[in-house]
Short mmCIF file of C-alpha atoms in Angstrom, two decimals:
data_model
loop_
_atom_site.label_atom_id
_atom_site.label_comp_id
_atom_site.label_asym_id
_atom_site.label_seq_id
_atom_site.Cartn_x
_atom_site.Cartn_y
_atom_site.Cartn_z
CA UNK A 3 -16.64 21.13 -22.03
CA UNK A 4 -13.33 22.96 -21.94
CA UNK A 5 -11.56 23.55 -25.24
CA UNK A 6 -8.34 21.63 -25.82
CA UNK A 7 -5.57 22.29 -28.30
CA UNK A 8 -6.03 18.68 -29.46
CA UNK A 9 -8.76 16.06 -29.72
CA UNK A 10 -8.78 14.41 -26.27
CA UNK A 11 -11.69 12.04 -26.97
CA UNK A 12 -9.67 8.87 -27.33
CA UNK A 13 -7.41 9.68 -24.39
CA UNK A 14 -10.32 10.30 -22.03
CA UNK A 15 -12.19 7.23 -23.21
CA UNK A 16 -9.15 4.97 -22.88
CA UNK A 17 -7.93 6.39 -19.59
CA UNK A 18 -11.27 6.48 -17.83
CA UNK A 19 -12.41 3.02 -18.90
CA UNK A 20 -9.22 1.03 -19.43
CA UNK A 21 -6.76 2.26 -16.78
CA UNK A 22 -8.14 -0.12 -14.16
CA UNK A 23 -6.57 -2.39 -11.55
CA UNK A 24 -8.19 -5.42 -13.16
CA UNK A 25 -6.62 -4.65 -16.53
CA UNK A 26 -3.25 -4.41 -14.78
CA UNK A 27 -3.82 -7.85 -13.28
CA UNK A 28 -4.90 -9.22 -16.68
CA UNK A 29 -1.67 -7.95 -18.24
CA UNK A 30 0.25 -9.98 -15.67
CA UNK A 31 -1.84 -13.08 -16.41
CA UNK A 32 -0.70 -12.75 -20.03
CA UNK A 33 2.91 -11.78 -19.26
CA UNK A 34 3.57 -14.08 -16.33
CA UNK A 35 1.10 -16.92 -16.88
CA UNK A 36 3.47 -19.56 -15.47
CA UNK A 37 4.99 -17.42 -12.71
CA UNK A 38 3.92 -18.17 -9.13
CA UNK A 39 1.35 -15.67 -7.89
CA UNK A 40 0.32 -17.16 -4.53
CA UNK A 41 2.05 -19.54 -2.12
CA UNK A 42 0.14 -21.10 0.78
CA UNK A 43 2.85 -22.80 2.87
CA UNK A 44 0.42 -24.14 5.47
CA UNK A 45 -1.35 -26.32 2.91
CA UNK A 46 1.55 -26.83 0.49
CA UNK A 47 -0.39 -25.28 -2.41
CA UNK A 48 0.52 -22.59 -4.91
CA UNK A 49 -1.08 -20.89 -7.91
CA UNK A 50 0.46 -19.42 -11.03
CA UNK A 51 -0.98 -16.21 -12.44
CA UNK A 52 -3.00 -18.23 -14.97
CA UNK A 53 -4.34 -20.50 -12.22
CA UNK A 54 -5.14 -17.54 -9.98
CA UNK A 55 -7.14 -15.95 -12.80
CA UNK A 56 -9.02 -19.21 -13.40
CA UNK A 57 -9.95 -19.52 -9.71
CA UNK A 58 -11.15 -15.93 -9.71
CA UNK A 59 -13.26 -16.68 -12.79
CA UNK A 60 -14.87 -19.68 -11.06
CA UNK A 61 -15.86 -17.47 -8.14
CA UNK A 62 -17.10 -14.71 -10.46
CA UNK A 63 -19.39 -17.17 -12.26
CA UNK A 64 -20.72 -18.46 -8.94
CA UNK A 65 -21.44 -14.91 -7.78
CA UNK A 66 -23.20 -14.14 -11.06
CA UNK A 67 -25.39 -17.23 -10.65
CA UNK A 68 -26.56 -15.76 -7.33
CA UNK A 69 -27.57 -12.54 -9.10
CA UNK A 70 -24.50 -10.57 -8.01
CA UNK A 71 -23.72 -7.76 -10.41
CA UNK A 72 -22.95 -4.09 -10.77
CA UNK A 73 -22.49 -2.35 -7.37
CA UNK A 74 -23.58 -5.36 -5.31
CA UNK A 75 -21.47 -6.06 -2.22
CA UNK A 76 -19.55 -9.27 -1.63
CA UNK A 77 -18.54 -9.34 2.03
CA UNK A 78 -15.72 -11.53 3.30
CA UNK A 79 -14.82 -12.45 6.86
CA UNK A 80 -11.61 -14.19 5.92
CA UNK A 81 -8.21 -14.64 7.42
CA UNK A 82 -5.32 -14.26 4.99
CA UNK A 83 -5.92 -17.27 2.76
CA UNK A 84 -6.10 -18.21 -0.93
CA UNK A 85 -9.85 -17.57 -1.01
CA UNK A 86 -9.16 -13.97 0.02
CA UNK A 87 -6.99 -13.65 -3.10
CA UNK A 88 -9.74 -15.07 -5.32
CA UNK A 89 -12.27 -12.76 -3.67
CA UNK A 90 -10.03 -9.74 -4.24
CA UNK A 91 -10.21 -10.26 -8.00
CA UNK A 92 -13.55 -11.95 -8.80
CA UNK A 93 -16.11 -9.28 -7.74
CA UNK A 94 -14.57 -6.57 -9.89
CA UNK A 95 -14.82 -8.85 -12.95
CA UNK A 96 -18.63 -8.57 -12.67
CA UNK A 97 -18.83 -4.99 -11.37
CA UNK A 98 -19.37 -5.95 -7.71
CA UNK A 99 -17.69 -4.45 -4.64
CA UNK A 100 -15.50 -6.46 -2.27
CA UNK A 101 -15.92 -5.61 1.40
CA UNK A 102 -13.44 -7.43 3.66
CA UNK A 103 -14.62 -7.35 7.28
CA UNK A 104 -12.60 -7.76 10.45
CA UNK A 105 -12.79 -11.37 11.67
CA UNK A 106 -12.23 -10.12 15.25
CA UNK A 107 -15.55 -8.27 15.42
CA UNK A 108 -18.19 -9.22 17.96
CA UNK A 109 -21.26 -10.89 16.47
CA UNK A 110 -23.46 -7.81 16.98
CA UNK A 111 -20.85 -5.58 15.35
CA UNK A 112 -20.72 -7.85 12.31
CA UNK A 113 -24.53 -7.92 12.18
CA UNK A 114 -24.62 -4.11 12.14
CA UNK A 115 -22.04 -4.09 9.36
CA UNK A 116 -24.17 -6.50 7.34
CA UNK A 117 -27.27 -4.37 7.84
CA UNK A 118 -25.41 -1.21 6.81
CA UNK A 119 -23.78 -2.64 3.67
CA UNK A 120 -26.32 -5.31 2.62
CA UNK A 121 -23.98 -7.91 1.06
CA UNK A 122 -25.42 -10.18 -1.63
CA UNK A 123 -22.94 -12.97 -0.71
CA UNK A 124 -20.80 -13.48 2.39
CA UNK A 125 -17.67 -15.68 2.31
CA UNK A 126 -15.98 -16.57 5.58
CA UNK A 127 -13.18 -18.65 7.09
CA UNK A 128 -14.16 -21.87 8.83
CA UNK A 129 -12.25 -20.68 11.91
CA UNK A 130 -14.81 -17.89 12.45
CA UNK A 131 -17.93 -19.92 11.62
CA UNK A 132 -19.55 -19.43 15.08
CA UNK A 133 -19.17 -15.63 14.74
CA UNK A 134 -20.77 -15.59 11.28
CA UNK A 135 -23.61 -17.92 12.27
CA UNK A 136 -24.49 -15.70 15.25
CA UNK A 137 -24.18 -12.48 13.24
CA UNK A 138 -26.33 -13.83 10.42
CA UNK A 139 -28.97 -14.77 12.96
CA UNK A 140 -28.96 -11.29 14.49
CA UNK A 141 -28.86 -9.32 11.25
CA UNK A 142 -32.09 -8.12 9.66
CA UNK A 143 -30.32 -8.30 6.28
CA UNK A 144 -29.96 -11.82 4.91
CA UNK A 145 -27.38 -12.49 2.16
CA UNK A 146 -28.43 -14.73 -0.70
CA UNK A 147 -25.51 -17.04 0.06
CA UNK A 148 -23.25 -17.78 3.03
CA UNK A 149 -20.09 -19.61 1.97
CA UNK A 150 -17.67 -21.39 4.32
CA UNK A 151 -14.09 -21.23 3.00
CA UNK A 152 -10.53 -22.10 4.02
CA UNK A 153 -11.80 -25.21 5.79
CA UNK A 154 -8.46 -26.84 6.58
CA UNK A 155 -9.82 -28.72 9.59
CA UNK A 156 -12.76 -30.24 7.73
CA UNK A 157 -15.39 -28.55 9.90
CA UNK A 158 -19.06 -29.28 9.28
CA UNK A 159 -20.77 -26.73 7.06
CA UNK A 160 -23.52 -24.94 9.06
CA UNK A 161 -27.10 -25.60 8.02
CA UNK A 162 -28.16 -23.33 5.18
CA UNK A 163 -24.57 -22.48 4.28
CA UNK A 164 -22.41 -23.86 1.46
CA UNK A 165 -18.78 -24.92 1.22
CA UNK A 166 -16.50 -22.88 -1.03
CA UNK A 167 -15.55 -26.00 -2.98
CA UNK A 168 -19.19 -26.78 -3.70
CA UNK A 169 -19.93 -23.15 -4.53
CA UNK A 170 -17.18 -22.72 -7.15
CA UNK A 171 -15.92 -26.20 -8.05
CA UNK A 172 -18.11 -26.85 -11.08
CA UNK A 173 -17.97 -23.31 -12.46
CA UNK A 174 -16.27 -22.29 -15.69
CA UNK A 175 -12.70 -21.00 -15.69
CA UNK A 176 -13.49 -18.75 -18.66
CA UNK A 177 -13.65 -14.99 -18.28
CA UNK A 178 -17.19 -14.05 -17.19
CA UNK A 179 -19.24 -11.84 -19.47
CA UNK A 180 -19.75 -8.40 -17.91
CA UNK A 181 -22.88 -6.39 -18.65
CA UNK A 182 -21.21 -3.06 -17.87
CA UNK A 183 -18.27 -0.96 -18.96
CA UNK A 184 -15.74 -0.34 -16.17
CA UNK A 185 -14.83 3.20 -15.13
CA UNK A 186 -11.93 4.33 -12.99
CA UNK A 187 -14.38 6.02 -10.59
CA UNK A 188 -16.31 2.79 -9.94
CA UNK A 189 -16.23 1.62 -6.34
CA UNK A 190 -14.41 -1.74 -6.29
CA UNK A 191 -13.42 -2.07 -2.64
CA UNK A 192 -15.05 -0.99 0.62
CA UNK A 193 -12.90 -1.01 3.74
CA UNK A 194 -13.78 -0.52 7.40
CA UNK A 195 -12.04 1.86 9.75
CA UNK A 196 -10.47 0.29 12.82
CA UNK A 197 -12.26 2.60 15.24
CA UNK A 198 -13.98 1.68 18.48
CA UNK A 199 -17.61 2.42 17.62
CA UNK A 200 -20.05 -0.47 17.21
CA UNK A 201 -20.45 0.33 13.52
CA UNK A 202 -17.09 1.05 11.85
CA UNK A 203 -17.13 3.68 9.12
CA UNK A 204 -17.31 2.13 5.64
CA UNK A 205 -14.71 3.63 3.28
CA UNK A 206 -15.32 3.39 -0.50
CA UNK A 207 -12.19 2.83 -2.61
CA UNK A 208 -12.53 3.36 -6.34
CA UNK A 209 -10.60 1.76 -9.17
CA UNK A 210 -8.12 4.58 -9.73
CA UNK A 211 -7.46 4.65 -5.97
CA UNK A 212 -6.47 0.99 -6.30
CA UNK A 213 -4.16 1.62 -9.26
CA UNK A 214 -2.43 4.60 -7.69
CA UNK A 215 -2.11 2.92 -4.28
CA UNK A 216 -0.34 0.07 -6.05
CA UNK A 217 1.86 2.59 -7.88
CA UNK A 218 2.80 4.21 -4.57
CA UNK A 219 4.05 0.89 -3.17
CA UNK A 220 5.82 0.01 -6.42
CA UNK A 221 7.56 3.39 -6.34
CA UNK A 222 8.43 3.51 -2.62
CA UNK A 223 10.04 0.09 -2.12
CA UNK A 224 10.50 -0.27 -5.15
CA UNK A 225 8.41 -3.40 -5.87
CA UNK A 226 8.78 -5.43 -9.07
CA UNK A 227 7.61 -8.67 -10.63
CA UNK A 228 10.69 -10.40 -9.22
CA UNK A 229 9.76 -9.76 -5.59
CA UNK A 230 8.14 -12.04 -3.03
CA UNK A 231 6.07 -10.36 -0.31
CA UNK A 232 4.63 -11.40 3.04
CA UNK A 233 2.31 -9.11 4.98
CA UNK A 234 2.20 -10.26 8.60
CA UNK A 235 -1.00 -8.29 9.34
CA UNK A 236 -4.59 -9.12 8.28
CA UNK A 237 -5.43 -8.20 4.69
CA UNK A 238 -8.87 -6.85 5.62
CA UNK A 239 -7.47 -3.40 6.46
CA UNK A 240 -5.80 -0.82 4.22
CA UNK A 241 -2.27 -1.52 5.38
CA UNK A 242 -2.91 -5.23 4.92
CA UNK A 243 -4.27 -5.32 1.38
CA UNK A 244 -2.31 -2.32 0.04
CA UNK A 245 1.06 -2.49 1.82
CA UNK A 246 2.59 -5.43 -0.02
CA UNK A 247 -0.71 -7.33 0.07
CA UNK A 248 -2.94 -8.41 -2.85
CA UNK A 249 -3.38 -4.93 -4.36
CA UNK A 250 0.26 -4.06 -5.23
CA UNK A 251 1.46 -7.68 -5.45
CA UNK A 252 -0.95 -8.75 -8.18
CA UNK A 253 -0.67 -5.40 -9.96
CA UNK A 254 3.15 -5.60 -10.07
CA UNK A 255 3.15 -9.30 -10.93
CA UNK A 256 5.11 -10.52 -7.92
CA UNK A 257 4.57 -13.49 -5.58
CA UNK A 258 2.41 -13.27 -2.45
CA UNK A 259 3.00 -15.60 0.52
CA UNK A 260 -0.06 -16.34 2.67
CA UNK A 261 0.16 -16.23 6.49
CA UNK A 262 -3.11 -16.73 8.38
CA UNK A 263 -1.82 -16.07 11.90
CA UNK A 264 1.36 -14.19 12.73
CA UNK A 265 4.07 -16.47 14.13
CA UNK A 266 7.48 -14.75 14.35
CA UNK A 267 9.58 -17.92 14.15
CA UNK A 268 7.60 -19.11 11.14
CA UNK A 269 8.08 -15.77 9.36
CA UNK A 270 11.84 -16.02 9.79
CA UNK A 271 11.95 -19.57 8.43
CA UNK A 272 9.73 -18.69 5.47
CA UNK A 273 11.95 -15.74 4.50
CA UNK A 274 14.71 -18.20 3.76
CA UNK A 275 12.51 -20.99 2.37
CA UNK A 276 10.67 -18.77 -0.14
CA UNK A 277 13.36 -16.09 -0.71
CA UNK A 278 10.98 -13.41 0.54
CA UNK A 279 12.16 -9.91 -0.33
CA UNK A 280 9.71 -7.67 1.58
CA UNK A 281 7.81 -8.26 4.81
CA UNK A 282 5.25 -5.87 6.26
CA UNK A 283 3.80 -5.51 9.75
CA UNK A 284 2.98 -3.33 12.72
CA UNK A 285 5.77 -2.27 15.12
CA UNK A 286 4.58 -4.97 17.55
CA UNK A 287 5.23 -7.58 14.84
CA UNK A 288 8.77 -6.27 14.35
CA UNK A 289 9.49 -6.40 18.07
CA UNK A 290 8.49 -10.08 18.29
CA UNK A 291 10.36 -10.80 15.06
CA UNK A 292 13.56 -9.26 16.41
CA UNK A 293 13.29 -11.22 19.64
CA UNK A 294 12.86 -14.48 17.70
CA UNK A 295 15.76 -13.68 15.36
CA UNK A 296 18.08 -13.06 18.31
CA UNK A 297 17.35 -16.66 19.36
CA UNK A 298 17.26 -18.38 15.96
CA UNK A 299 19.74 -16.44 13.78
CA UNK A 300 17.89 -17.34 10.58
CA UNK A 301 19.24 -16.46 7.12
CA UNK A 302 17.47 -13.23 6.13
CA UNK A 303 19.76 -12.46 3.22
CA UNK A 304 16.94 -12.31 0.66
CA UNK A 305 15.23 -9.39 2.44
CA UNK A 306 15.34 -6.08 0.63
CA UNK A 307 13.35 -4.34 3.34
CA UNK A 308 10.84 -4.39 6.16
CA UNK A 309 7.89 -2.02 6.05
CA UNK A 310 5.89 -0.98 9.11
CA UNK A 311 2.83 1.17 9.65
CA UNK A 312 0.47 1.96 12.52
CA UNK A 313 2.86 3.80 14.85
CA UNK A 314 6.23 5.61 14.75
CA UNK A 315 9.39 3.73 15.69
CA UNK A 316 11.54 4.80 18.60
CA UNK A 317 15.21 5.46 17.89
CA UNK A 318 16.28 2.50 20.03
CA UNK A 319 13.82 0.09 18.40
CA UNK A 320 14.79 1.22 14.92
CA UNK A 321 18.49 0.63 15.60
CA UNK A 322 17.72 -2.81 16.95
CA UNK A 323 15.63 -3.83 13.94
CA UNK A 324 18.29 -2.51 11.56
CA UNK A 325 20.97 -4.56 13.31
CA UNK A 326 18.96 -7.72 13.91
CA UNK A 327 16.55 -7.95 10.95
CA UNK A 328 17.44 -5.70 8.00
CA UNK A 329 19.32 -2.43 7.48
CA UNK A 330 16.45 -1.32 5.25
CA UNK A 331 13.50 -0.27 7.43
CA UNK A 332 10.54 1.71 6.03
CA UNK A 333 7.90 3.42 8.18
CA UNK A 334 4.67 4.82 6.71
CA UNK A 335 1.99 7.03 8.23
CA UNK A 336 -1.57 7.42 6.98
CA UNK A 337 -5.18 6.36 7.44
CA UNK A 338 -7.68 3.81 6.18
CA UNK A 339 -9.19 6.57 4.06
CA UNK A 340 -5.93 7.72 2.44
CA UNK A 341 -3.46 4.80 2.72
CA UNK A 342 0.01 6.12 3.65
CA UNK A 343 0.81 9.78 3.08
CA UNK A 344 4.20 10.34 4.66
CA UNK A 345 7.09 7.94 4.60
CA UNK A 346 10.44 7.26 6.22
CA UNK A 347 12.87 5.47 3.93
CA UNK A 348 16.04 3.60 4.93
CA UNK A 349 18.13 6.72 4.40
CA UNK A 350 15.85 8.61 6.83
CA UNK A 351 16.59 6.15 9.64
CA UNK A 352 17.56 5.81 12.40
CA UNK A 353 18.03 9.59 12.78
CA UNK A 354 14.43 10.26 11.73
CA UNK A 355 12.89 7.70 14.08
CA UNK A 356 10.13 9.10 16.27
CA UNK A 357 8.75 11.16 13.40
CA UNK A 358 6.57 9.95 10.55
CA UNK A 359 8.69 11.60 7.88
CA UNK A 360 7.69 14.03 5.16
CA UNK A 361 4.95 13.86 2.55
CA UNK A 362 4.89 11.18 -0.13
CA UNK A 363 5.54 12.41 -3.67
CA UNK A 364 1.88 12.77 -4.73
CA UNK A 365 0.52 13.71 -1.29
CA UNK A 366 0.75 16.66 1.04
CA UNK A 367 0.72 16.54 4.82
CA UNK A 368 0.37 19.75 6.84
CA UNK A 369 0.04 20.71 10.50
CA UNK A 370 -2.61 23.40 11.03
CA UNK A 371 -3.80 25.36 14.02
CA UNK A 372 -6.46 23.72 16.15
CA UNK A 373 -9.57 25.91 16.16
CA UNK A 374 -12.42 25.29 18.59
CA UNK A 375 -15.36 23.69 16.84
CA UNK A 376 -14.09 24.40 13.33
CA UNK A 377 -11.42 22.76 11.18
CA UNK A 378 -8.34 24.90 10.83
CA UNK A 379 -7.70 26.39 7.40
CA UNK A 380 -5.17 24.39 5.32
CA UNK A 381 -3.21 27.63 4.94
CA UNK A 382 -3.26 28.43 8.66
CA UNK A 383 -0.32 26.19 9.47
CA UNK A 384 1.61 26.20 12.73
CA UNK A 385 5.26 27.30 12.67
CA UNK A 386 7.75 24.74 11.35
CA UNK A 387 9.64 24.80 14.64
CA UNK A 388 9.20 21.21 15.82
CA UNK A 389 7.41 22.51 18.92
CA UNK A 390 4.07 24.12 18.12
CA UNK A 391 1.20 21.65 18.25
CA UNK A 392 -1.50 21.47 15.59
CA UNK A 393 -3.79 19.05 13.78
CA UNK A 394 -2.35 16.88 11.01
CA UNK A 395 -4.28 17.14 7.73
CA UNK A 396 -3.75 15.17 4.53
CA UNK A 397 -4.29 15.93 0.85
CA UNK A 398 -4.31 12.67 -1.11
CA UNK A 399 -6.48 13.01 -4.22
CA UNK A 400 -5.10 9.85 -5.82
CA UNK A 401 -5.76 7.36 -3.00
CA UNK A 402 -9.06 8.43 -1.42
CA UNK A 403 -12.66 9.10 -2.43
CA UNK A 404 -13.10 11.69 0.37
CA UNK A 405 -16.32 10.10 1.60
CA UNK A 406 -17.96 7.38 3.68
CA UNK A 407 -20.70 5.04 2.56
CA UNK A 408 -24.08 6.35 3.77
CA UNK A 409 -22.52 8.65 6.37
CA UNK A 410 -22.50 12.18 4.97
CA UNK A 411 -22.48 13.77 8.42
CA UNK A 412 -19.17 12.17 9.42
CA UNK A 413 -17.71 12.80 5.97
CA UNK A 414 -18.49 16.52 6.28
CA UNK A 415 -16.52 16.62 9.54
CA UNK A 416 -13.51 14.72 8.23
CA UNK A 417 -13.17 16.05 4.66
CA UNK A 418 -13.01 19.71 3.71
CA UNK A 419 -11.80 21.28 0.48
CA UNK A 420 -9.83 18.24 -0.68
CA UNK A 421 -8.19 17.70 2.73
CA UNK A 422 -8.75 15.00 5.34
CA UNK A 423 -8.65 16.18 8.95
CA UNK A 424 -7.12 13.21 10.75
CA UNK A 425 -7.78 14.16 14.37
CA UNK A 426 -4.10 13.43 15.02
CA UNK A 427 -2.06 16.16 16.65
CA UNK A 428 1.58 16.81 15.89
CA UNK A 429 4.39 19.17 15.06
CA UNK A 430 6.61 19.69 12.02
CA UNK A 431 10.09 21.08 11.52
CA UNK A 432 11.73 23.32 8.95
CA UNK A 433 11.99 20.39 6.51
CA UNK A 434 8.26 19.67 7.04
CA UNK A 435 9.04 16.39 8.79
CA UNK A 436 5.98 15.56 10.88
CA UNK A 437 5.92 14.09 14.39
CA UNK A 438 2.65 12.68 15.73
CA UNK A 439 1.89 13.60 19.34
CA UNK A 440 -1.52 12.01 19.90
CA UNK A 441 -5.22 12.32 19.18
CA UNK A 442 -7.27 15.45 19.74
CA UNK A 443 -9.83 13.41 21.64
CA UNK A 444 -7.10 11.70 23.73
CA UNK A 445 -5.72 15.01 24.96
CA UNK A 446 -5.52 15.33 28.75
CA UNK A 447 -5.73 18.67 30.54
CA UNK A 448 -3.76 18.65 33.80
CA UNK A 449 -3.62 21.88 35.79
CA UNK A 450 -4.53 23.77 32.63
CA UNK A 451 -1.72 22.19 30.59
CA UNK A 452 -2.40 20.06 27.50
CA UNK A 453 -0.78 16.62 27.56
CA UNK A 454 -0.90 13.92 24.90
CA UNK A 455 -0.45 10.24 25.79
CA UNK A 456 2.32 9.64 23.24
CA UNK A 457 4.58 12.15 25.00
CA UNK A 458 4.39 10.26 28.29
CA UNK A 459 4.46 6.80 26.68
CA UNK A 460 7.69 7.61 24.86
CA UNK A 461 9.39 8.67 28.08
CA UNK A 462 8.29 5.60 30.06
CA UNK A 463 9.33 3.22 27.26
CA UNK A 464 12.91 4.45 27.56
CA UNK A 465 13.21 2.25 30.63
CA UNK A 466 14.87 -1.10 29.80
CA UNK A 467 12.40 -2.76 32.18
CA UNK A 468 9.40 -1.58 30.15
CA UNK A 469 8.19 -3.47 27.08
CA UNK A 470 5.35 -1.08 26.28
CA UNK A 471 2.83 1.19 27.93
CA UNK A 472 -0.37 3.09 27.31
CA UNK A 473 -1.35 6.33 29.04
CA UNK A 474 -4.71 7.89 29.81
CA UNK A 475 -6.28 9.98 32.58
CA UNK A 476 -8.87 9.91 35.35
CA UNK A 477 -10.72 12.82 37.01
CA UNK A 478 -8.81 14.66 39.75
CA UNK A 479 -10.34 17.24 42.09
CA UNK A 480 -7.20 19.35 42.28
CA UNK A 481 -5.72 19.13 38.79
CA UNK A 482 -8.84 18.42 36.76
CA UNK A 483 -7.30 15.22 35.42
CA UNK A 484 -4.51 12.94 36.64
CA UNK A 485 -2.28 10.86 34.37
CA UNK A 486 -2.50 7.06 34.55
CA UNK A 487 0.09 4.73 33.01
CA UNK A 488 -0.59 1.06 32.29
CA UNK A 489 2.75 -0.67 31.80
CA UNK A 490 3.73 -4.01 30.25
CA UNK A 491 6.98 -5.15 31.94
CA UNK A 492 9.93 -6.40 29.89
CA UNK A 493 10.40 -9.58 31.97
CA UNK A 494 12.04 -9.58 35.37
CA UNK A 495 10.73 -7.63 38.33
CA UNK A 496 9.29 -4.15 38.11
CA UNK A 497 7.33 -2.18 40.69
CA UNK A 498 5.17 0.91 40.57
CA UNK A 499 7.67 2.54 42.93
CA UNK A 500 10.41 1.99 40.35
CA UNK A 501 8.20 3.53 37.65
CA UNK A 502 7.47 6.54 39.82
CA UNK A 503 11.19 7.14 40.42
CA UNK A 504 12.04 6.58 36.75
CA UNK A 505 9.49 9.16 35.63
CA UNK A 506 10.67 11.64 38.28
CA UNK A 507 14.19 11.38 36.86
CA UNK A 508 13.14 11.55 33.22
CA UNK A 509 14.26 14.71 31.39
CA UNK A 510 11.31 14.27 29.02
CA UNK A 511 8.62 14.59 31.67
CA UNK A 512 7.70 17.87 33.29
CA UNK A 513 6.22 17.52 36.75
CA UNK A 514 2.65 17.98 35.52
CA UNK A 515 3.13 15.24 32.88
CA UNK A 516 4.20 12.56 35.34
CA UNK A 517 1.68 9.79 36.02
CA UNK A 518 -0.02 9.87 39.40
CA UNK A 519 -1.18 6.27 38.99
CA UNK A 520 0.57 3.19 37.61
CA UNK A 521 -0.70 -0.30 36.92
CA UNK A 522 1.02 -3.39 35.49
CA UNK A 523 -0.77 -5.27 32.69
CA UNK A 524 0.02 -8.14 30.31
CA UNK A 525 -1.18 -6.69 27.01
CA UNK A 526 -2.21 -3.34 25.56
CA UNK A 527 -5.50 -2.99 23.64
CA UNK A 528 -4.74 -2.31 19.99
CA UNK A 529 -6.68 -2.05 16.74
CA UNK A 530 -6.10 -4.47 13.88
CA UNK A 531 -3.55 -2.00 12.50
CA UNK A 532 -1.55 -1.95 15.73
CA UNK A 533 -2.73 1.42 17.02
CA UNK A 534 -3.27 1.73 20.75
CA UNK A 535 -6.93 2.06 21.73
CA UNK A 536 -6.81 4.85 24.28
CA UNK A 537 -10.58 4.97 24.61
CA UNK A 538 -10.59 1.37 25.87
CA UNK A 539 -7.88 2.05 28.44
CA UNK A 540 -9.66 5.25 29.50
CA UNK A 541 -12.77 3.20 30.29
CA UNK A 542 -10.68 0.66 32.19
CA UNK A 543 -8.95 3.40 34.18
CA UNK A 544 -12.30 4.87 35.26
CA UNK A 545 -13.47 1.42 36.35
CA UNK A 546 -10.20 0.67 38.16
CA UNK A 547 -10.35 4.01 39.98
CA UNK A 548 -13.94 3.43 41.08
CA UNK A 549 -13.07 -0.08 42.28
CA UNK A 550 -10.03 1.12 44.23
CA UNK A 551 -7.59 -0.80 42.03
CA UNK A 552 -5.48 2.29 41.28
CA UNK A 553 -3.07 3.40 43.97
CA UNK A 554 -2.08 7.06 43.99
CA UNK A 555 1.64 7.73 44.26
#
């Protein structure tokens, strides 16, 4: 052990075992026992911090009775609901790990997730009961208990399952006795990446990651015990639970408003009804919110800010949201593994729109040269000229464990020397403001030139007749690959001929970057975090080309 100039025994013991997220929540139960912690407008219920703690204790006792303890997994397949809040707190009281799963998974995907993570108990929303029943039947791993929760419609409980009310109703509200001593390096949360593989990567989050993720939100907004938050996206992903969701809300002592399904008009009405101060969502949420506000003109005077993640904002969109919704727009960039790592604050916008800003205070984001087959050295950065393309890497020691659960091979590819290699490509300028250009694996090579979808998408979306678009490529005998654009019209009439002419006139598109094929679609495939799934559209483009549904222009 290294020599100190003082006796650090008590500091290390206190810091490593007491500086936990749960202790932060417990402080708020003591400080703000009568303050509202959770509001569920759809059922007319609410919980104070004391009541929230009691409900979490009931669940913790029920889990203990099923043999759940240190390092066991409690999986949830829950929409945003009160039971999600109870589940966020209860497992860590008994040393277990919460794993919130995506309720949009296919049954086989959920079965694979169950087999990989082996949950002792699985708690799910009644609205996804058919998915869970099928997945449980397919999975070789059988949880001790399957619990149906958030049953607002009074659905029948599947055979062999149990209702949440029956599972927890008779349990004690006293603090459960824990047969372990917490440590800040204990895994308390396990999240899933929003990738496109059948088995999403499982991302361990430890206790100090939780505390410092909460601190980041508290510092960036800033967030205090007097705030009321509403995250419009599902809580099962990092941006959902950490960006104004249960993690920072219950750690700061503020009030959390529950929204199961995003409804823009409802959000606007709730802002006024519950004096909501911060709302969070993907750029797509903000677009629908702005459209609704232009029709309803609701009172949004309580809002201190709107936070978005998942994709950069265009300059035009940012101006619109600032004028229609709130002058205070925040835009974060990061990953499931590292939370957000660069940030645009209200004073950075709208002039900084299109970029993802500069590094957060405790993080570092760099753009390094792309080396074939090997990760670029963190010190081999590209010039800060806003032009030279490289891979974006992230150093975030406070918010990531730099690993995946039972997937050392993938971890070795993504994490090197304390850095995460995102696979995103981008540039940075003399102030180290980063702009994302695309994914390394989405890169298209046309006539020997590298093209990234985001470059073309940005240009096409400048048309007032275009709501959104997604770009990919198909094989081409002459150029190697040809660019394909799938476009969602912004109402009215739009033709592929118009799109061809618009792109030909665009100063942002060199000749080789212009799409050779266009197609009109209703929706764009996106992950739960609002990121466009280019692999899905690439598969569709190949199928459409083979079926003769793409017309060359």
